[in-house]
Amino acid sequence: MTTAIERTDALSSSQSLQDMLTLPWKHPTIVAGVPWKNPVGTASGTFNVEACSRFYDVAQMGAVSTKGVSIIPWEGNPTPRTAETPAGTVNSVGLQNPGLDHYLANDLPMLKRMGANVITNVAGHSDEDYIQVVERLADKPCDMLEINVSCPNVSHGGMSVGTDAKALHHLIGALRNITDKPMIVKLSPNVTDIVGIAKAAVDAGADALSLINTLVGMRINTTTGRPILANITGGVSGPCIFPIALSFVWRVRRALPDIPIIGIGGISNGDNALEYLYAGANAVEVGAAALLDPIAPLRIARELDDLLDARPELAEKLAEGRTW
Amino acid sequence: MSTQFIPTQIKQRHTGPAKGSHDASDICRCHEPSEGIVVNGESYLPARRSVPIVSVRQLDQGVIELVICDRYMAEHARPAQFANLFTHDGLRLMPRPFGICEICGDEVSFIFAIVGAGTAQFAQMKAGDSIDVLGPLGKTFDLTSPDARYILVGGGLGVPPLIQAAQYLHDSGRENRTTAIFGYRKHHFADSIVGQYSDDVRSIDEEQGNVITVLDSMDAELRQISDPVVILSCGPTPMMKAVAFWASSRGIATQFNLEERMGCGYGTCVVCVVDTIHGRKKVCLEGPVFTAQELGWESER
Ligand SMILES: Cc1cc2nc3c(=O)[nH]c(=O)nc-3n(C[C@H](O)[C@H](O)[C@H](O)COP(=O)(O)O)c2cc1C
């Protein structure tokens, strides 16, 4: 069976894994003062160092954004947590994570030992939760923070902060007071005025923005008439959200010409990543594609690196951390 | 108990003729084997790759056996490990995880039911087509006890990992140590397959009873056995829970191969979790094998 949709070919790169892991990178970027060896990072929640480092050298990525970490361990949502949807997936993990102590004892030291550029993605149910995590990370070796105010799958905190400009301004201002680390704020698409939200984050001291997190969605099993996800709704990601996410990045870039932006959503190849750069992103993160192939983020980074050869102006801007 | 498996030396690997079409061996010969690689002293597993299909055949109404050629998987897969299979359909991207069934030379077989559009597409594939795979994934049954009697209790489409366990025990010279108890809805579609590796197949279908009926009938026999008895089981959760209850009331050790709805299948997304006495575990990475004790299933009915 063939469809009109272009195949997301996991093996489209002609490069061998050997080359992907060893060739020098030609087109670096800078995000909020932090050098990335290429403009492609892994997105939070779809990267786990123990799982992924069995397949590739995670230090080859521009950066890796780790799973949302909370001050204490979170159990997450009941199962089933995933449902397929055309050209995408709906998930409701509910930010299950083993907590900050575990992260500091295991994931972070392992990543730094491997030489990765680490973005620590921070989760919380309340301002106080976020503050405690960010405070404890102040002197830890993570390179950047990504404040997740956009998870649609937790009942308190998460997206409720990221959809309210005032609440967001308050939280980011409080975090700015306690950390000098480059701070990315990860935005939700589940809002009517993305520019207003983005401005609130930047006014309060965000060093960069990443967008988008998942869109709220659901699927129903028509045999039972019941929702497939135990949590009923989840977050939609994958190629089906690509054009939506791209337009969010473009709208924020048009309104805020100077803030570093990381584009996220539905990237499955180097050309998709390039579209984000043209829309005004300084870098991208790859999420759901990594669920289809562990080395997808690395392959996409290699494809983009080659595509940038023919676009020297864009590559030069990237290298200087400049935007549009 | 740890389910991390320490491979014992395999005495004799099953090397019968390819089971697919006549040109199956040609399909395999033409294919360049995938391999893990070593870079700067670090070794990496092979990621997703395209491999040839050797055969696709129907075993029963809506039940399909699909055989691929992948030397890496054939050499490295152990019982209860699984592989992600991918459709060619740009709308159906997510991996379909299937338990690894038989291994013959470079060929690896899977058995699955057509339950939706993705599995229907696999069923339409033909010998010589290519399919994307990732694996082997997950941990394995603990088969390290040299003198144990293994009872393989499977229900419906839960039989493939048990067939692989039977084959593994057979190929490591322990063929007289297994009893296969497979429960079917109607047709006993896997009996002839597992029968190659186990000379004691006691299957049952819904008209005759269920796997507990067979276990009950073995009660006296099992009491006579002085060797340790280990039950390996895979199938619908209510069946596995009934097996756990049956076994624990008799002090028999159990290992269950769980099938939870998965995201990535290799431990990165935290979608396929199960509650254990040690907290929530990832089925794909920390499982799919868990003991009744770990699952808290010993006293559940
Ligand atoms: C299984 C899963 C878990 C996720 N967990 C997180 C998380 O912990 N923190 C976060 O900020 N985003 C999380 N996300 C959102 C992704 O980072 C990303 O923003 C989104 O999936 C869109 O990108 P994609 O289409 O490339 O997947 C998760 C996404 C998925 C699919």
XYZ file of C-alpha atoms and ligand atoms in Angstrom:
656
model
C 0.000 0.000 0.000
C 1.292 3.431 -0.833
C 0.065 6.728 0.462
C 0.380 10.276 -0.719
C 2.429 10.998 2.383
C 6.140 10.990 1.893
C 7.751 8.071 3.617
C 9.635 8.883 6.809
C 12.569 6.778 5.882
C 14.721 5.832 8.816
C 17.504 4.866 6.499
C 17.457 7.664 3.951
C 20.891 8.895 4.975
C 23.558 7.405 2.802
C 26.122 7.808 5.556
C 27.274 4.789 7.477
C 26.963 4.837 11.234
C 30.736 4.957 11.318
C 30.726 8.230 9.350
C 27.815 9.635 11.320
C 29.790 9.091 14.508
C 33.189 10.246 13.374
C 33.040 12.928 10.660
C 33.779 16.456 11.847
C 30.804 18.839 12.042
C 30.818 21.651 9.521
C 28.056 23.948 10.751
C 27.895 24.725 14.466
C 25.504 27.125 16.153
C 25.279 29.108 19.372
C 22.144 29.153 21.525
C 21.997 31.770 24.297
C 25.781 31.886 24.406
C 26.199 28.108 24.539
C 28.045 26.561 21.586
C 26.348 23.581 19.924
C 28.467 21.483 17.526
C 25.438 21.290 15.216
C 21.939 22.802 15.376
C 20.165 19.536 16.273
C 19.330 18.411 19.786
C 17.166 15.648 21.197
C 13.784 16.688 22.591
C 12.858 16.051 26.189
C 10.989 12.846 26.974
C 12.264 11.040 23.906
C 15.870 10.827 25.076
C 17.248 8.697 27.883
C 21.004 8.458 28.175
C 21.146 4.832 29.223
C 18.841 3.722 26.408
C 20.193 5.962 23.646
C 23.926 5.722 24.301
C 23.767 2.026 23.408
C 23.033 3.096 19.816
C 25.141 6.222 19.277
C 27.600 8.631 20.853
C 25.299 11.178 22.455
C 28.134 13.736 22.547
C 27.710 14.057 18.764
C 24.400 15.860 19.230
C 24.200 19.647 19.302
C 22.638 19.144 22.712
C 20.526 16.589 24.545
C 17.458 17.664 26.474
C 16.772 15.196 29.263
C 13.398 13.959 30.550
C 11.500 16.524 32.663
C 12.927 16.249 36.171
C 10.935 17.089 39.306
C 12.147 17.688 42.842
C 10.783 14.316 44.006
C 10.057 11.187 41.921
C 6.770 11.271 39.987
C 4.729 8.156 39.221
C 3.192 9.492 36.036
C -0.159 8.484 34.588
C -1.790 5.037 34.425
C -1.375 2.872 31.288
C -2.112 2.713 28.379
C -0.084 5.825 27.772
C 0.178 5.815 24.008
C -2.109 5.726 20.978
C -1.145 5.923 17.345
C -2.601 8.584 15.094
C -1.972 9.184 11.369
C 1.648 10.334 10.979
C 2.014 10.740 14.702
C 1.404 9.529 18.211
C -0.595 10.638 21.262
C 1.145 10.130 24.598
C 0.287 10.701 28.238
C 3.332 9.718 30.264
C 2.489 12.346 32.864
C 6.141 13.229 33.439
C 7.037 10.004 35.204
C 10.607 10.516 36.353
C 12.795 9.232 39.175
C 13.358 12.702 40.641
C 16.215 15.162 40.932
C 18.406 13.127 43.308
C 18.423 10.220 40.890
C 19.109 12.564 37.971
C 22.063 14.177 39.731
C 23.498 10.839 40.810
C 23.036 9.033 37.490
C 21.968 10.720 34.261
C 23.815 14.016 34.559
C 27.231 12.623 35.544
C 26.924 9.920 32.880
C 26.118 12.514 30.207
C 28.956 14.802 31.251
C 31.380 11.879 31.307
C 30.320 11.117 27.743
C 30.929 14.730 26.772
C 27.332 15.719 25.986
C 26.024 19.283 25.897
C 23.225 18.895 28.436
C 19.922 20.717 28.640
C 18.157 19.830 31.879
C 14.397 19.923 31.324
C 12.665 20.997 34.554
C 9.132 20.000 35.636
C 7.003 21.114 38.563
C 3.487 21.173 39.974
C 3.949 24.616 41.543
C 6.305 27.600 41.419
C 7.949 26.246 44.559
C 8.662 22.905 42.808
C 10.399 24.604 39.883
C 12.330 26.930 42.222
C 13.679 24.032 44.269
C 14.904 22.151 41.196
C 16.493 25.212 39.591
C 18.154 26.202 42.875
C 19.758 22.790 43.244
C 20.911 22.808 39.628
C 22.643 26.175 40.002
C 26.069 24.653 40.703
C 25.590 21.417 38.768
C 27.338 20.751 35.447
C 24.290 20.967 33.167
C 24.860 23.469 30.367
C 21.363 24.861 29.945
C 17.973 24.676 31.639
C 14.729 24.130 29.790
C 11.730 25.093 31.901
C 8.818 22.894 30.860
C 5.706 24.974 31.431
C 3.878 23.180 28.668
C 3.231 19.541 29.543
C -0.425 18.812 28.770
C -0.486 15.627 30.842
C -0.178 16.797 34.438
C -3.042 18.303 36.362
C -1.177 20.998 38.286
C 1.658 23.173 37.070
C 2.894 22.146 33.646
C 0.697 23.625 30.980
C -1.406 25.712 33.370
C 1.591 28.016 33.906
C 2.536 28.051 30.237
C -0.909 29.148 29.071
C -1.190 32.157 31.416
C 1.142 35.049 30.586
C 0.958 36.545 34.065
C 1.633 33.284 35.899
C 4.462 32.532 33.492
C 6.049 35.964 33.986
C 5.907 35.457 37.719
C 7.523 31.999 37.602
C 10.267 32.863 35.123
C 11.078 36.072 37.048
C 11.471 34.032 40.233
C 13.729 31.508 38.475
C 15.815 34.275 36.880
C 16.595 35.557 40.383
C 18.111 32.270 41.456
C 20.042 31.024 38.428
C 22.695 32.305 36.067
C 22.395 29.261 33.831
C 21.180 29.881 30.302
C 17.435 29.381 30.704
C 15.217 28.151 27.876
C 11.457 28.364 28.404
C 9.543 25.632 26.574
C 6.228 26.892 25.290
C 2.876 25.210 24.764
C 0.959 25.472 21.501
C -2.297 25.084 23.408
C -2.796 28.868 23.636
C -4.594 31.533 21.625
C -1.787 34.106 21.778
C 1.641 32.492 21.501
C 3.349 35.843 20.988
C 1.936 37.239 24.247
C 3.167 34.166 26.134
C 6.581 34.317 24.462
C 6.975 38.009 25.333
C 6.038 37.346 28.964
C 8.773 34.703 29.207
C 11.386 36.938 27.575
C 10.422 39.997 29.660
C 10.830 37.912 32.807
C 14.354 36.910 31.839
C 14.234 33.857 29.581
C 17.457 33.503 27.569
C 15.830 31.411 24.852
C 12.524 29.834 23.891
C 11.839 26.301 22.721
C 8.597 25.434 20.967
C 6.425 23.558 20.650
C 5.500 21.020 23.263
C 2.741 18.579 22.288
C -0.790 19.532 21.255
C -3.657 18.167 23.328
C -5.323 15.257 21.556
C -7.115 11.954 22.074
C -8.190 8.751 20.296
C -11.209 6.539 20.951
C -11.412 2.786 20.448
C -14.567 2.361 18.377
C -14.991 -1.272 19.442
C -15.373 -0.324 23.082
C -16.367 3.305 22.654
C -13.758 4.170 25.285
C -10.717 6.457 25.033
C -7.506 4.558 24.255
C -5.394 6.487 26.762
C -6.056 5.842 30.444
C -5.616 9.588 30.945
C -8.254 10.145 28.193
C -6.252 12.965 26.571
C -2.565 13.150 25.767
C -0.054 15.126 23.750
C 0.158 14.779 19.962
C 3.587 14.701 18.351
C 5.253 13.457 15.183
C 5.137 14.548 11.514
C 1.409 15.404 11.766
C 2.217 18.466 13.918
C 5.111 19.717 11.785
C 3.340 22.522 9.837
C 1.564 23.707 12.979
C 4.751 23.828 15.017
C 6.606 25.565 12.197
C 4.041 28.350 12.115
C 4.386 28.841 15.868
C 8.133 29.306 15.506
C 7.653 31.726 12.620
C 5.089 33.808 14.535
C 7.315 34.108 17.585
C 10.364 34.942 15.458
C 8.473 37.665 13.618
C 7.449 39.269 16.923
C 10.756 38.756 18.758
C 13.656 39.178 16.315
C 16.458 38.745 18.848
C 15.559 35.888 21.180
C 17.227 32.530 20.448
C 14.589 29.977 19.429
C 14.744 26.183 19.373
C 12.175 24.771 16.944
C 10.477 21.503 17.923
C 7.719 19.425 16.391
C 7.452 16.689 13.801
C 11.010 16.786 12.463
C 11.829 13.574 10.623
C 14.683 14.585 8.340
C 17.311 17.237 7.711
C 15.066 19.115 5.327
C 12.391 19.515 8.030
C 15.083 20.897 10.343
C 16.150 23.313 7.618
C 12.580 24.614 7.336
C 12.736 25.532 11.028
C 15.970 27.449 10.467
C 14.328 29.365 7.619
C 11.332 30.040 9.899
C 13.757 31.711 12.300
C 14.968 28.994 14.661
C 18.613 28.941 15.808
C 18.439 25.230 16.487
C 15.953 22.372 16.659
C 15.107 19.423 18.875
C 13.966 16.038 17.580
C 11.296 14.176 19.556
C 8.998 11.471 18.214
C 11.371 10.539 15.362
C 13.642 9.021 18.011
C 10.840 6.643 18.988
C 10.944 5.246 15.446
C 14.713 4.928 15.268
C 17.130 5.502 18.150
C 19.661 7.206 15.895
C 17.154 9.477 14.103
C 18.409 12.626 15.889
C 21.983 11.946 14.789
C 20.947 11.107 11.227
C 18.897 14.319 11.023
C 21.865 16.323 12.324
C 24.079 14.816 9.601
C 21.509 15.501 6.899
C 21.188 19.119 8.022
C 24.962 19.512 8.181
C 25.138 18.496 4.514
C 22.172 20.674 3.485
C 23.834 23.718 5.057
C 26.878 23.318 2.761
C 24.833 24.828 -0.056
C 23.495 27.651 2.150
C 26.570 29.539 3.333
C 24.678 32.672 4.420
C 22.375 30.760 6.696
C 25.293 28.715 8.015
C 27.241 31.871 8.791
C 24.352 33.389 10.735
C 23.942 30.173 12.686
C 27.613 30.007 13.521
C 27.440 33.478 15.042
C 24.260 32.727 16.975
C 22.480 35.368 14.933
C 18.895 35.024 13.975
C 16.915 36.410 11.025
C 15.627 -12.507 41.186
C 17.408 -10.977 38.282
C 16.113 -11.709 34.825
C 19.404 -10.687 33.268
C 20.332 -13.703 31.279
C 23.802 -15.125 31.072
C 23.992 -17.033 27.814
C 25.165 -20.586 28.140
C 27.108 -22.167 25.334
C 24.771 -23.300 22.615
C 25.778 -26.791 21.568
C 23.935 -26.955 18.353
C 22.103 -24.201 16.581
C 19.101 -25.283 14.559
C 20.220 -25.108 10.964
C 17.410 -26.767 9.075
C 16.491 -25.627 5.596
C 14.963 -22.210 5.216
C 11.268 -22.555 5.810
C 10.136 -19.981 3.316
C 9.987 -20.161 -0.460
C 12.657 -21.906 -2.528
C 14.552 -18.713 -3.160
C 14.610 -17.893 0.545
C 18.276 -18.706 0.833
C 18.978 -16.432 -2.145
C 17.157 -13.609 -0.415
C 19.348 -14.145 2.598
C 22.561 -14.481 0.627
C 22.033 -11.212 -1.212
C 21.478 -9.290 1.968
C 24.406 -7.553 3.574
C 24.253 -8.435 7.267
C 23.767 -5.629 9.765
C 26.303 -5.343 12.528
C 26.960 -3.307 15.591
C 30.065 -1.138 15.258
C 32.945 -0.018 17.422
C 34.065 3.615 17.316
C 36.820 4.938 19.558
C 36.609 1.851 21.734
C 32.851 2.209 22.281
C 30.551 -0.376 20.767
C 27.122 0.523 19.442
C 24.123 -1.649 18.650
C 22.713 -1.616 15.137
C 19.770 0.795 14.957
C 16.732 0.533 12.695
C 17.523 -1.205 9.428
C 15.864 -2.551 6.330
C 15.995 -6.331 5.956
C 14.525 -8.797 3.435
C 11.407 -10.825 4.066
C 11.905 -14.526 3.454
C 8.305 -15.677 3.747
C 4.842 -14.714 4.927
C 2.247 -17.415 5.524
C -1.050 -17.818 7.262
C -1.032 -20.301 10.164
C -4.671 -19.886 11.048
C -7.507 -17.511 10.299
C -5.965 -14.070 10.902
C -2.740 -15.515 12.315
C 0.416 -14.828 10.318
C 3.986 -16.079 10.429
C 6.490 -13.629 8.960
C 10.128 -14.604 8.480
C 12.911 -12.059 7.978
C 16.573 -12.444 7.246
C 18.825 -10.594 9.666
C 22.033 -12.214 10.805
C 22.556 -9.822 13.684
C 19.178 -10.585 15.201
C 19.508 -14.295 14.533
C 22.850 -14.410 16.312
C 21.976 -12.206 19.262
C 18.309 -12.824 20.067
C 17.477 -14.833 23.173
C 14.117 -16.112 24.460
C 11.592 -13.390 25.428
C 13.420 -10.713 23.480
C 11.373 -8.908 20.880
C 11.852 -6.741 17.808
C 10.133 -3.619 16.521
C 8.697 -3.986 13.025
C 7.661 -0.970 10.962
C 5.106 -0.559 8.181
C 5.991 1.214 4.923
C 3.017 3.468 5.494
C 3.822 7.128 6.232
C 0.623 7.360 8.256
C 1.445 4.395 10.506
C 4.830 5.203 11.872
C 4.906 3.685 15.317
C 6.824 0.479 15.938
C 4.953 -2.814 16.245
C 6.814 -4.924 18.823
C 6.704 -8.716 18.295
C 8.245 -11.506 20.330
C 11.009 -13.359 18.524
C 9.788 -16.852 17.684
C 12.089 -19.212 15.761
C 15.657 -18.695 14.608
C 16.979 -20.765 11.697
C 20.392 -19.771 10.393
C 20.097 -16.065 9.561
C 16.310 -16.201 9.588
C 14.069 -14.974 12.368
C 10.328 -15.635 12.540
C 7.469 -13.764 14.156
C 3.858 -14.848 14.679
C 1.134 -12.277 15.087
C -2.612 -11.773 14.679
C -4.062 -9.260 12.260
C -5.527 -6.813 14.750
C -5.464 -3.573 12.788
C -4.283 -1.855 9.658
C -0.580 -2.105 10.554
C -0.567 -5.862 11.073
C -2.788 -6.214 7.973
C -0.037 -4.496 5.970
C 2.572 -6.904 7.317
C 0.317 -9.793 6.299
C 0.219 -8.431 2.729
C 3.998 -8.370 2.419
C 5.720 -10.915 0.191
C 8.971 -12.838 0.099
C 11.659 -10.530 -1.279
C 10.023 -7.347 0.061
C 11.958 -5.355 2.617
C 10.857 -4.456 6.113
C 12.396 -2.142 8.705
C 13.297 -3.709 12.034
C 14.956 -2.769 15.313
C 16.194 -5.342 17.760
C 16.585 -7.669 19.494
C 15.193 -5.658 22.407
C 14.472 -6.337 26.062
C 15.715 -8.830 28.615
C 15.329 -12.567 28.439
C 13.937 -15.466 30.393
C 16.373 -16.762 32.961
C 17.169 -20.234 31.646
C 20.391 -20.645 33.577
C 19.240 -23.420 35.874
C 20.825 -26.479 34.219
C 18.591 -29.123 35.773
C 15.260 -27.281 35.781
C 12.101 -28.595 34.121
C 10.564 -25.745 32.157
C 6.819 -25.556 31.662
C 5.924 -23.144 28.885
C 2.418 -21.822 29.420
C 1.160 -19.721 26.525
C -2.158 -18.276 25.535
C -3.209 -17.192 22.047
C -0.600 -14.982 20.443
C 1.625 -15.172 23.528
C 3.290 -18.343 22.245
C 6.256 -16.969 20.191
C 8.639 -16.268 23.107
C 7.843 -19.706 24.507
C 8.631 -21.314 21.162
C 11.952 -19.474 21.229
C 12.538 -20.722 24.783
C 11.790 -24.289 23.637
C 14.146 -23.878 20.704
C 16.871 -22.404 22.863
C 16.615 -25.216 25.408
C 16.507 -27.776 22.579
C 19.549 -26.287 20.873
C 21.469 -26.249 24.138
C 20.748 -29.953 24.647
C 17.856 -29.683 27.077
C 14.997 -30.723 24.778
C 13.698 -33.258 27.274
C 13.354 -30.528 29.883
C 10.353 -28.687 28.413
C 6.604 -29.136 28.435
C 4.579 -26.788 26.242
C 1.067 -25.990 27.443
C -0.537 -23.770 24.831
C -4.104 -22.561 25.127
C -5.859 -21.727 21.856
C -9.221 -20.337 21.002
C -9.843 -22.981 18.363
C -7.065 -24.213 16.073
C -3.842 -25.518 17.571
C -1.779 -23.483 15.116
C 1.576 -23.541 16.879
C 1.742 -27.161 18.019
C 3.735 -28.359 15.034
C 6.173 -25.474 15.430
C 6.899 -25.971 19.110
C 6.804 -29.743 18.539
C 10.124 -29.455 16.678
C 11.787 -28.417 19.934
C 9.730 -30.015 22.691
C 8.610 -33.630 22.756
C 5.948 -32.880 25.337
C 3.230 -30.653 23.884
C -0.066 -30.554 25.773
C -2.233 -27.968 24.113
C -5.861 -27.180 24.719
C -8.584 -25.103 23.109
C -11.566 -23.293 24.547
C -13.928 -26.187 23.941
C -11.702 -28.448 26.061
C -10.793 -26.021 28.824
C -7.869 -23.726 29.458
C -4.216 -23.839 30.451
C -5.136 -24.187 34.122
C -7.061 -27.345 33.230
C -3.821 -28.757 31.811
C -1.750 -27.574 34.760
C -4.230 -29.209 37.150
C -3.892 -32.463 35.255
C -0.116 -32.317 35.778
C -0.330 -31.710 39.504
C 0.503 -35.229 40.663
C 3.188 -35.619 37.999
C 4.898 -32.407 39.039
C 4.972 -33.430 42.678
C 7.056 -36.465 41.672
C 9.722 -34.423 39.939
C 12.722 -33.784 42.100
C 14.267 -31.230 39.722
C 13.260 -27.600 40.190
C 10.212 -26.655 38.101
C 10.062 -23.268 36.405
C 7.009 -21.922 34.603
C 7.582 -19.479 31.739
C 4.403 -17.799 30.614
C 3.127 -15.325 28.076
C -0.428 -14.496 27.083
C -3.433 -12.466 28.153
C -2.973 -10.876 31.593
C -5.915 -12.723 33.243
C -4.374 -16.018 32.102
C -0.926 -15.064 33.416
C -2.404 -13.994 36.747
C -4.230 -17.320 37.023
C -0.961 -19.120 36.263
C 0.829 -17.022 38.906
C -1.770 -17.950 41.490
C -1.704 -21.627 40.546
C 2.087 -21.782 40.694
C 2.694 -19.755 43.820
C 0.258 -21.829 45.853
C 2.465 -24.798 44.900
C 5.773 -23.047 45.443
C 6.658 -23.151 41.736
C 8.822 -20.355 40.317
C 7.351 -18.306 37.478
C 8.599 -15.852 34.876
C 6.107 -13.818 32.880
C 6.666 -12.159 29.539
C 4.474 -9.037 29.643
C 3.001 -7.295 26.654
C 2.298 -3.642 27.422
C 1.455 -1.033 24.794
C 4.868 0.379 23.894
C 6.208 3.635 22.518
C 9.849 3.272 21.496
C 10.535 -0.297 22.674
C 14.119 0.481 23.675
C 13.790 2.299 26.975
C 13.623 5.952 26.133
C 9.995 7.126 26.336
C 8.560 5.603 29.569
C 5.259 4.655 27.956
C 5.129 0.899 28.709
C 5.378 0.769 32.486
C 4.239 -1.879 34.929
C 3.926 -1.630 38.702
C 6.292 -3.959 40.532
C 7.290 -4.331 44.168
C 10.370 -2.287 43.201
C 8.283 0.544 41.732
C 7.201 1.328 38.180
C 9.426 -0.403 35.644
C 9.806 -0.028 31.903
C 8.496 -3.237 30.313
C 10.636 -2.812 27.179
C 13.974 -2.241 28.911
C 13.706 -3.660 32.438
C 11.363 -6.402 31.164
C 9.524 -7.839 29.374
C 10.247 -10.667 31.832
C 9.134 -10.313 35.441
C 8.511 -12.879 38.194
C 5.146 -13.307 39.940
C 6.832 -12.030 43.057
C 8.063 -8.865 41.338
C 4.569 -8.251 39.958
C 2.836 -8.911 43.263
C 0.792 -11.573 41.500
C 1.407 -14.404 43.960
C -1.797 -13.970 45.922
C -4.000 -12.519 43.193
C -6.752 -14.514 41.600
C 6.741 10.222 24.978
C 6.989 11.705 25.054
C 7.413 12.263 26.255
C 7.667 13.637 26.368
N 8.114 14.144 27.554
C 8.431 15.475 27.638
C 9.010 16.025 28.836
O 9.261 15.328 29.820
N 9.274 17.355 28.870
C 9.041 18.163 27.779
O 9.320 19.356 27.860
N 8.528 17.666 26.633
C 8.219 16.351 26.539
N 7.710 15.843 25.349
C 7.474 16.748 24.215
C 8.636 16.704 23.213
O 9.838 17.126 23.805
C 8.344 17.588 21.996
O 8.172 18.914 22.410
C 7.099 17.156 21.232
O 6.978 15.755 21.225
C 7.069 17.679 19.798
O 8.165 17.230 19.045
P 8.144 15.911 18.077
O 6.979 16.064 17.152
O 9.471 15.914 17.404
O 7.927 14.744 18.990
C 7.463 14.479 25.242
C 7.041 13.904 24.027
C 6.811 12.540 23.916
C 6.377 11.967 22.592
